[in-house]
């Protein structure tokens, strides 16, 4: 099994506040993150791609294609933005990093086939570091890949 | 249980498919395609899986693991131009994935009969890019 992990960086601000809770409950639950004016982080986002290596190029995919995809579908929405105000998916969702990962997973799910449907690769993991101390990780199920190419070339990788 | 040992080597490489022109190689490999080459400080993390020995309390003697990494990987690759000086990269394009696979192949031979086995090879080309190789590996 072979996988490639690429790390991206984006600064963004957010405020954790649930309309279903009272002011007192919000302050108690979210603490500093409930500051009415919001606050920011330098997030790092890791995408792990798992799949078959192209036997001619020795690549899972050209990195520029992955970078372009992440820039267009994800970073463009989040980088230098106020997540509560600027990202429509958070109009009614508290922008905890758990929920940010979930939204990013949905974006990947919606757009992946359109961009990489020609390649035997999948996103198997999304990881976000909110600060150096707080990390969040979502593992995604990877579909079975046809085993037929295992004999084709010695450098072809097939995952379980 | 897993135990992971880290090693570093600095090496130069470039990535090109010989049958493609400059523009096509650029589309595949970007800056990595410049044929004069460039270098990285590669960081290698090797994870070994096993149970601690009941007498020594160790999965693997870390000195032994260190010596294997030094002998099989660091000594032949450190401060080398991979495309010209390290096999099989005369023929195989030294992408991060192919280098990680070659490291897996070299190390796997060293762990054939022991109580422990090679579990994962992680190769960082930069802080923002790494490749993992883990079983099953069809090599």
Coordinates of N, CA and C in Angstrom, one line a residue, chain A residues 1-9 46 48 53 56-64 125 147 150 153-160, chain B residues 17 26-30 92-93 95-98 100-101 105 122 124-139:
Chain A
X1 N 0.9 -1.2 0.0 CA 0.0 0.0 0.0 C 0.9 1.2 0.0
X2 N 0.5 2.2 -0.8 CA 1.3 3.4 -0.9 C 0.4 4.6 -0.8
X3 N 0.9 5.5 0.0 CA 0.1 6.8 0.2 C 1.0 8.0 0.3
X4 N 0.5 9.1 -0.2 CA 1.2 10.3 -0.2 C 0.5 11.3 0.7
X5 N 1.2 12.1 1.5 CA 0.5 13.1 2.4 C 1.1 14.4 2.1
X6 N 0.2 15.4 1.8 CA 0.6 16.7 1.4 C 0.1 17.7 2.5
X7 N 0.9 18.6 2.9 CA 0.4 19.5 4.0 C 0.2 20.9 3.4
X8 N -0.9 21.5 3.8 CA -1.2 22.9 3.3 C -1.4 23.8 4.6
X9 N -1.3 25.0 4.3 CA -1.5 26.0 5.5 C -2.5 27.0 5.1
X46 N -3.7 18.4 6.3 CA -3.0 17.3 5.6 C -4.0 16.5 4.9
X48 N -4.2 12.9 2.8 CA -3.4 11.7 2.5 C -4.1 11.0 1.3
X53 N 0.3 3.5 -7.9 CA 1.3 4.3 -8.5 C 1.2 4.2 -10.1
X56 N 4.5 4.5 -15.2 CA 5.3 5.3 -16.1 C 6.0 6.5 -15.4
X57 N 5.2 7.2 -14.6 CA 5.8 8.4 -14.0 C 6.3 8.1 -12.5
X58 N 5.9 7.0 -11.9 CA 6.2 6.7 -10.5 C 5.5 7.7 -9.6
X59 N 4.4 8.2 -10.0 CA 3.6 9.1 -9.2 C 2.2 8.6 -8.9
X60 N 1.7 8.9 -7.7 CA 0.2 8.6 -7.5 C -0.6 9.6 -8.3
X61 N -0.1 10.9 -8.4 CA -0.7 11.9 -9.2 C 0.3 13.1 -9.3
X62 N 0.2 13.9 -10.3 CA 1.0 15.1 -10.4 C 0.7 16.0 -9.2
X63 N 1.7 16.4 -8.5 CA 1.4 17.2 -7.3 C 0.7 18.5 -7.6
X64 N 1.0 19.1 -8.8 CA 0.4 20.4 -9.2 C -1.1 20.2 -9.3
X125 N -7.4 10.1 4.3 CA -7.2 10.7 5.6 C -7.2 12.2 5.4
X147 N -7.4 -5.5 -8.7 CA -6.2 -6.1 -8.4 C -5.4 -6.6 -9.6
X150 N -1.6 -5.8 -10.7 CA -0.5 -6.2 -9.9 C 0.6 -6.8 -10.7
X153 N 3.3 -4.4 -13.8 CA 4.6 -3.7 -13.7 C 5.0 -3.8 -12.3
X154 N 6.3 -4.0 -12.1 CA 6.8 -4.3 -10.7 C 6.6 -3.1 -9.8
X155 N 6.5 -1.9 -10.3 CA 6.3 -0.8 -9.4 C 4.9 -0.4 -9.2
X156 N 4.0 -1.2 -9.7 CA 2.6 -0.9 -9.4 C 2.2 -1.3 -8.0
X157 N 1.5 -0.4 -7.3 CA 1.1 -0.7 -6.0 C -0.4 -0.9 -5.9
X158 N -0.8 -1.9 -5.2 CA -2.2 -2.2 -5.0 C -2.5 -2.2 -3.5
X159 N -3.5 -1.5 -3.1 CA -3.8 -1.5 -1.6 C -4.8 -2.6 -1.3
X160 N -4.9 -2.9 0.0 CA -5.7 -3.9 0.5 C -7.2 -3.6 0.3
Chain B
X17 N 10.4 11.7 -17.4 CA 10.2 10.5 -18.2 C 10.9 10.8 -19.5
X26 N 7.2 18.9 -17.3 CA 6.8 19.9 -16.3 C 5.3 19.7 -15.8
X27 N 4.5 19.3 -16.7 CA 3.1 19.0 -16.3 C 3.0 17.9 -15.2
X28 N 3.9 16.9 -15.4 CA 3.9 15.8 -14.4 C 4.6 16.1 -13.1
X29 N 5.8 16.7 -13.3 CA 6.7 16.8 -12.1 C 7.0 18.2 -11.7
X30 N 6.6 19.3 -12.4 CA 6.8 20.6 -12.0 C 8.3 20.9 -11.9
X92 N 14.7 3.7 -13.0 CA 13.4 4.1 -12.3 C 13.5 5.5 -11.8
X93 N 12.4 6.3 -12.1 CA 12.4 7.7 -11.8 C 12.3 7.9 -10.3
X95 N 11.0 9.4 -8.0 CA 10.0 10.2 -7.3 C 10.0 9.8 -5.8
X96 N 9.4 10.6 -4.9 CA 9.4 10.3 -3.5 C 8.8 8.9 -3.3
X97 N 7.8 8.5 -4.1 CA 7.2 7.2 -3.9 C 8.1 6.1 -4.3
X98 N 8.8 6.3 -5.4 CA 9.8 5.2 -5.8 C 11.0 5.1 -4.9
X100 N 10.8 5.7 -1.7 CA 10.3 5.0 -0.5 C 10.1 3.5 -0.8
X101 N 9.7 3.2 -2.0 CA 9.6 1.8 -2.3 C 10.9 1.1 -2.3
X105 N 12.1 -2.1 -0.1 CA 12.7 -3.3 -0.7 C 14.1 -3.7 0.0
X122 N 8.2 5.6 6.1 CA 7.7 7.0 5.8 C 8.9 7.8 5.3
X124 N 9.9 11.6 4.2 CA 9.6 13.0 4.0 C 10.6 13.6 2.9
X125 N 10.0 14.1 1.8 CA 10.9 14.9 0.9 C 11.1 16.3 1.4
X126 N 10.0 16.9 1.9 CA 10.0 18.2 2.6 C 9.1 18.0 3.8
X127 N 9.1 19.1 4.6 CA 8.2 19.0 5.8 C 6.7 18.9 5.4
X128 N 6.4 19.3 4.1 CA 5.0 19.3 3.7 C 4.6 18.2 2.7
X129 N 5.5 17.2 2.6 CA 5.3 16.1 1.7 C 6.0 14.9 2.1
X130 N 5.2 13.8 2.3 CA 5.8 12.5 2.6 C 5.0 11.4 2.0
X131 N 5.7 10.3 1.8 CA 5.0 9.1 1.3 C 5.2 7.9 2.3
X132 N 4.1 7.2 2.4 CA 4.1 6.0 3.3 C 4.1 4.7 2.4
X133 N 4.9 3.7 2.8 CA 4.8 2.4 2.2 C 4.5 1.4 3.3
X134 N 3.5 0.6 3.1 CA 3.1 -0.4 4.1 C 2.5 -1.6 3.4
X135 N 2.5 -2.7 4.1 CA 2.0 -3.9 3.5 C 0.5 -3.7 3.1
X136 N 0.0 -4.4 2.0 CA 0.8 -5.2 1.2 C 1.6 -4.5 0.1
X137 N 2.9 -4.8 0.0 CA 3.7 -4.2 -1.0 C 4.0 -5.2 -2.1
X138 N 3.6 -4.9 -3.3 CA 3.9 -5.8 -4.5 C 5.2 -5.3 -5.1
X139 N 6.3 -5.9 -4.8 CA 7.5 -5.3 -5.3 C 8.2 -6.3 -6.1

